[in-house]
Amino acid sequence: MPFRVEPDPSLKDALKDAVRPLAGIWVCSASPLIAEICAGAGFDWVFIDAEHSPNDLQNILAQLQAVRSYPVVPVVRPAVNDPVVIKQFLDLGAQSLIIPMVNDAQQASAAVAACQYPPKGVRGVGSALARSARWNRIDGYLARADETITLMVQIEADEAVRNVQEIVETDGVDGIFIGPSDLAASMGVIGQQNHPDVVAAVITSINAAKAAGKYAGVNAFDQNSARKYMDAGADFVGVGADVALLARATEALAASFNSGEQAPAPKSY
């Protein structure tokens, strides 16, 4: 007799029960070993990125398997808001998705449709073949798949901030994740994530999400910014990345053994 299982908690489950903002770390190395190390570090969520990292389906599957035994929620970002790509990530067993570059309600609705089976959406049915349903070992998966998935869409352009109210009011969107780096670039201040106009846009987006009863997250590798956004109402914050931590730590170690002066480390990526 097959072993019956239940879906793991997704990000919205963790947020619903949270008593404080949740801190997460990016995993960009495409390494299951590094993902497991990060999963056991004490973070609330790990962000497996496939937009700016060399992650593919096989790497992401291995990382999802590597972190599963730890009390941490894996969150995956596809490279694009595309129904075929999203279908593949969901079938791998990714239950919490962050979709990049969502600039209006129409794009948000497309992301929702990609995560839902017909008749509500366009997700292809392959539960017997997929880890998402544990190869049909999760009872009634097709009927309740929607409730097992968390969908966050990214606000990372000036256009998205202008449309944020309509985006957060889109049925099926659980919340937003704000990317200050791309937001700064779109506002003409590239590399200045802490520019006052960028910070104001982040706060505006957080407020819109909270007013709509949705969750708000933001990326902030600078600790002062991370805490500022937590105080402003952010429910979850990406506070670092495996590759960035490795880069800064190795630079500091190397500098401690040479006579040259070390350039100040960047406060963010």
Short mmCIF file of C-alpha atoms in Angstrom, two decimals:
data_model
loop_
_atom_site.label_atom_id
_atom_site.label_comp_id
_atom_site.label_asym_id
_atom_site.label_seq_id
_atom_site.Cartn_x
_atom_site.Cartn_y
_atom_site.Cartn_z
CA MET A 1 0.00 0.00 0.00
CA PRO A 2 1.49 3.39 -0.95
CA PHE A 3 2.51 5.81 1.78
CA ARG A 4 -0.02 8.66 1.95
CA VAL A 5 1.39 12.13 2.52
CA GLU A 6 0.14 15.67 3.00
CA PRO A 7 1.48 18.82 1.32
CA ASP A 8 4.17 20.72 3.18
CA PRO A 9 3.29 24.18 4.51
CA SER A 10 3.75 27.00 2.00
CA LEU A 11 4.88 30.55 2.67
CA LYS A 12 1.37 31.83 3.37
CA ASP A 13 0.94 29.13 6.03
CA ALA A 14 4.12 30.30 7.75
CA LEU A 15 3.08 33.95 7.45
CA LYS A 16 -0.38 33.25 8.82
CA ASP A 17 1.10 31.82 12.01
CA ALA A 18 4.03 34.25 12.29
CA VAL A 19 4.46 36.44 15.34
CA ARG A 20 7.21 38.51 13.72
CA PRO A 21 8.46 39.30 10.21
CA LEU A 22 10.10 36.29 8.59
CA ALA A 23 13.76 36.54 7.56
CA GLY A 24 14.93 34.64 4.50
CA ILE A 25 18.13 33.94 2.61
CA TRP A 26 18.67 33.66 -1.13
CA VAL A 27 20.25 30.48 -2.47
CA CYS A 28 21.87 31.41 -5.78
CA SER A 29 24.71 28.91 -5.99
CA ALA A 30 22.63 26.13 -7.59
CA SER A 31 24.07 23.83 -4.93
CA PRO A 32 21.90 21.42 -2.91
CA LEU A 33 24.70 21.27 -0.34
CA ILE A 34 24.70 25.05 0.16
CA ALA A 35 20.88 25.05 0.19
CA GLU A 36 20.93 22.50 3.00
CA ILE A 37 23.51 24.49 4.96
CA CYS A 38 21.35 27.61 4.65
CA ALA A 39 18.20 25.67 5.53
CA GLY A 40 19.73 24.65 8.85
CA ALA A 41 21.02 28.12 9.76
CA GLY A 42 17.83 29.31 11.44
CA PHE A 43 16.19 31.33 8.68
CA ASP A 44 12.43 31.16 8.22
CA TRP A 45 12.55 30.73 4.43
CA VAL A 46 15.06 30.05 1.68
CA PHE A 47 14.73 31.72 -1.70
CA ILE A 48 15.83 29.43 -4.54
CA ASP A 49 16.36 31.80 -7.44
CA ALA A 50 16.18 30.83 -11.11
CA GLU A 51 16.09 34.35 -12.56
CA HIS A 52 19.61 35.58 -11.83
CA SER A 53 21.23 32.27 -10.89
CA PRO A 54 22.38 29.15 -12.80
CA ASN A 55 19.50 27.07 -11.46
CA ASP A 56 17.66 24.63 -13.69
CA LEU A 57 14.91 22.09 -13.06
CA GLN A 58 17.27 19.38 -11.85
CA ASN A 59 19.10 21.75 -9.48
CA ILE A 60 15.88 23.13 -8.07
CA LEU A 61 14.46 19.65 -7.52
CA ALA A 62 17.60 18.60 -5.65
CA GLN A 63 17.47 21.73 -3.49
CA LEU A 64 13.81 21.22 -2.64
CA GLN A 65 14.67 17.69 -1.55
CA ALA A 66 17.72 18.88 0.40
CA VAL A 67 15.85 21.45 2.50
CA ARG A 68 12.69 19.44 3.11
CA SER A 69 13.79 17.95 6.42
CA TYR A 70 14.48 21.38 7.93
CA PRO A 71 11.93 23.74 9.55
CA VAL A 72 12.21 26.27 6.74
CA VAL A 73 9.93 27.17 3.83
CA PRO A 74 11.45 26.95 0.34
CA VAL A 75 10.39 29.72 -2.04
CA VAL A 76 11.24 29.50 -5.75
CA ARG A 77 11.49 32.27 -8.34
CA PRO A 78 11.12 31.38 -12.02
CA ALA A 79 12.96 33.50 -14.53
CA VAL A 80 9.78 34.68 -16.24
CA ASN A 81 6.02 34.92 -15.82
CA ASP A 82 5.33 32.09 -18.25
CA PRO A 83 2.69 29.36 -17.79
CA VAL A 84 4.92 26.59 -19.14
CA VAL A 85 7.80 27.49 -16.82
CA ILE A 86 5.49 27.95 -13.84
CA LYS A 87 3.85 24.58 -14.54
CA GLN A 88 7.22 22.86 -14.46
CA PHE A 89 8.21 24.50 -11.19
CA LEU A 90 4.90 23.59 -9.56
CA ASP A 91 5.19 20.01 -10.75
CA LEU A 92 8.65 19.84 -9.15
CA GLY A 93 6.90 20.43 -5.85
CA ALA A 94 7.58 24.16 -5.44
CA GLN A 95 4.61 25.37 -3.43
CA SER A 96 5.67 28.98 -2.90
CA LEU A 97 6.47 31.05 -5.99
CA ILE A 98 7.67 34.61 -6.47
CA ILE A 99 7.01 35.76 -10.03
CA PRO A 100 9.32 38.53 -11.31
CA MET A 101 8.52 41.72 -13.20
CA VAL A 102 4.76 41.91 -12.67
CA ASN A 103 3.80 45.44 -13.64
CA ASP A 104 0.02 45.44 -13.84
CA ALA A 105 -3.11 43.53 -12.88
CA GLN A 106 -3.25 41.72 -16.23
CA GLN A 107 0.19 40.23 -15.68
CA ALA A 108 -0.76 39.35 -12.11
CA SER A 109 -3.88 37.56 -13.35
CA ALA A 110 -1.77 35.61 -15.85
CA ALA A 111 0.45 34.40 -13.00
CA VAL A 112 -2.61 33.33 -11.04
CA ALA A 113 -4.01 31.41 -14.01
CA ALA A 114 -0.69 29.62 -14.48
CA CYS A 115 -0.91 28.32 -10.90
CA GLN A 116 -4.48 27.04 -11.08
CA TYR A 117 -5.99 24.04 -12.82
CA PRO A 118 -8.91 24.51 -15.24
CA PRO A 119 -11.56 25.76 -15.22
CA LYS A 120 -10.11 28.56 -13.07
CA GLY A 121 -6.70 28.56 -14.70
CA VAL A 122 -4.46 27.02 -17.33
CA ARG A 123 -2.09 24.80 -15.35
CA GLY A 124 -1.56 21.51 -17.16
CA VAL A 125 -2.64 18.39 -15.30
CA GLY A 126 0.16 15.94 -14.64
CA SER A 127 -0.22 15.00 -11.00
CA ALA A 128 0.35 11.30 -11.60
CA LEU A 129 3.76 12.18 -13.04
CA ALA A 130 4.79 14.92 -10.66
CA ARG A 131 6.39 15.41 -7.26
CA SER A 132 3.83 18.12 -6.49
CA ALA A 133 1.19 15.47 -5.79
CA ARG A 134 3.83 12.98 -4.68
CA TRP A 135 2.84 10.94 -7.72
CA ASN A 136 -0.84 10.89 -6.67
CA ARG A 137 -0.05 9.97 -3.07
CA ILE A 138 -1.60 13.21 -1.78
CA ASP A 139 -5.31 12.50 -1.48
CA GLY A 140 -7.47 14.82 -3.55
CA TYR A 141 -4.55 16.91 -4.73
CA LEU A 142 -6.21 18.14 -7.92
CA ALA A 143 -9.22 19.48 -6.03
CA ARG A 144 -7.19 21.30 -3.40
CA ALA A 145 -3.95 22.14 -5.17
CA ASP A 146 -4.74 25.86 -5.15
CA GLU A 147 -4.79 25.98 -1.36
CA THR A 148 -1.33 24.41 -1.15
CA ILE A 149 0.30 27.11 -3.31
CA THR A 150 1.48 30.57 -2.31
CA LEU A 151 1.77 33.09 -5.14
CA MET A 152 3.74 36.30 -4.62
CA VAL A 153 4.33 38.72 -7.48
CA GLN A 154 7.24 41.09 -7.67
CA ILE A 155 6.93 44.85 -7.59
CA GLU A 156 10.22 45.99 -9.10
CA ALA A 157 9.44 48.79 -11.53
CA ASP A 158 8.06 52.29 -11.28
CA GLU A 159 5.13 51.15 -13.42
CA ALA A 160 4.33 48.38 -10.93
CA VAL A 161 4.30 50.85 -8.04
CA ARG A 162 1.83 53.02 -9.95
CA ASN A 163 -0.37 49.94 -10.45
CA VAL A 164 0.26 48.32 -7.08
CA GLN A 165 -3.27 48.75 -5.77
CA GLU A 166 -4.77 46.88 -8.73
CA ILE A 167 -2.05 44.22 -8.48
CA VAL A 168 -2.62 43.46 -4.80
CA GLU A 169 -6.37 43.37 -5.34
CA THR A 170 -6.02 40.63 -7.97
CA ASP A 171 -7.85 37.53 -6.79
CA GLY A 172 -5.41 34.66 -6.27
CA VAL A 173 -2.39 36.84 -5.54
CA ASP A 174 -1.34 36.17 -1.95
CA GLY A 175 1.04 39.08 -1.72
CA ILE A 176 3.91 41.02 -3.22
CA PHE A 177 7.68 40.92 -3.00
CA ILE A 178 9.39 44.24 -3.66
CA GLY A 179 12.76 44.39 -5.42
CA PRO A 180 14.47 47.70 -4.64
CA SER A 181 17.39 47.12 -7.04
CA ASP A 182 15.33 46.91 -10.22
CA LEU A 183 12.98 49.51 -8.79
CA ALA A 184 15.89 51.92 -8.37
CA ALA A 185 17.01 51.26 -11.94
CA SER A 186 13.53 51.94 -13.30
CA MET A 187 13.43 55.22 -11.36
CA GLY A 188 16.71 56.44 -12.83
CA VAL A 189 18.84 55.89 -9.70
CA ILE A 190 20.41 52.51 -10.51
CA GLY A 191 22.46 51.05 -7.67
CA GLN A 192 20.82 53.31 -5.09
CA GLN A 193 18.39 51.01 -3.31
CA ASN A 194 18.31 53.40 -0.34
CA HIS A 195 17.52 56.49 -2.38
CA PRO A 196 14.63 58.35 -0.69
CA ASP A 197 12.39 57.96 -3.74
CA VAL A 198 13.02 54.21 -3.83
CA VAL A 199 12.38 53.83 -0.12
CA ALA A 200 9.15 55.82 -0.49
CA ALA A 201 8.03 53.55 -3.33
CA VAL A 202 8.76 50.47 -1.21
CA ILE A 203 6.72 51.87 1.70
CA THR A 204 3.88 52.78 -0.67
CA SER A 205 3.80 49.21 -1.95
CA ILE A 206 3.90 47.71 1.54
CA ASN A 207 1.01 49.93 2.61
CA ALA A 208 -1.04 48.98 -0.45
CA ALA A 209 -0.59 45.28 0.24
CA LYS A 210 -1.50 45.61 3.89
CA ALA A 211 -4.58 47.69 3.07
CA ALA A 212 -5.74 44.94 0.70
CA GLY A 213 -5.20 42.24 3.30
CA LYS A 214 -2.26 40.75 1.40
CA TYR A 215 1.28 39.94 2.49
CA ALA A 216 4.21 42.21 1.70
CA GLY A 217 7.84 41.20 1.36
CA VAL A 218 10.95 43.07 0.32
CA ASN A 219 14.57 42.39 -0.47
CA ALA A 220 17.05 44.21 1.77
CA PHE A 221 20.57 42.88 2.30
CA ASP A 222 21.48 45.95 4.36
CA GLN A 223 20.40 45.19 7.94
CA ASN A 224 19.30 48.74 8.72
CA SER A 225 17.05 48.75 5.66
CA ALA A 226 15.71 45.30 6.46
CA ARG A 227 14.70 46.35 9.96
CA LYS A 228 13.25 49.61 8.70
CA TYR A 229 10.99 47.73 6.28
CA MET A 230 10.03 45.23 8.97
CA ASP A 231 9.02 48.14 11.20
CA ALA A 232 7.05 49.57 8.26
CA GLY A 233 4.95 46.40 8.04
CA ALA A 234 6.86 44.02 5.78
CA ASP A 235 5.87 40.46 6.60
CA PHE A 236 8.93 38.76 5.10
CA VAL A 237 12.32 40.10 4.11
CA GLY A 238 15.21 38.64 2.13
CA VAL A 239 18.21 39.61 4.24
CA GLY A 240 21.14 38.00 2.42
CA ALA A 241 22.37 35.55 -0.20
CA ASP A 242 24.69 32.58 -0.08
CA VAL A 243 26.96 33.91 -2.82
CA ALA A 244 27.09 37.43 -1.34
CA LEU A 245 27.95 36.10 2.11
CA LEU A 246 30.68 33.92 0.63
CA ALA A 247 32.07 36.82 -1.40
CA ARG A 248 32.24 39.20 1.58
CA ALA A 249 33.61 36.60 4.00
CA THR A 250 36.35 35.46 1.63
CA GLU A 251 37.32 39.06 0.91
CA ALA A 252 37.59 39.78 4.64
CA LEU A 253 39.63 36.63 5.28
CA ALA A 254 42.01 37.37 2.41
CA ALA A 255 42.41 40.97 3.56
CA SER A 256 43.35 39.83 7.06
CA PHE A 257 46.40 38.06 5.62
CA ASN A 258 47.73 40.75 3.33
CA SER A 259 49.13 44.19 3.90
CA GLY A 260 46.95 46.00 1.41
CA GLU A 261 44.04 48.05 2.54
CA GLN A 262 40.66 46.45 2.06
CA ALA A 263 38.06 48.44 0.21
CA PRO A 264 34.83 48.85 2.18
CA ALA A 265 32.41 46.04 1.50
CA PRO A 266 29.20 47.03 -0.25
CA LYS A 267 26.17 47.20 2.02
CA SER A 268 23.98 45.50 -0.54
CA TYR A 269 24.24 43.64 -3.81
#
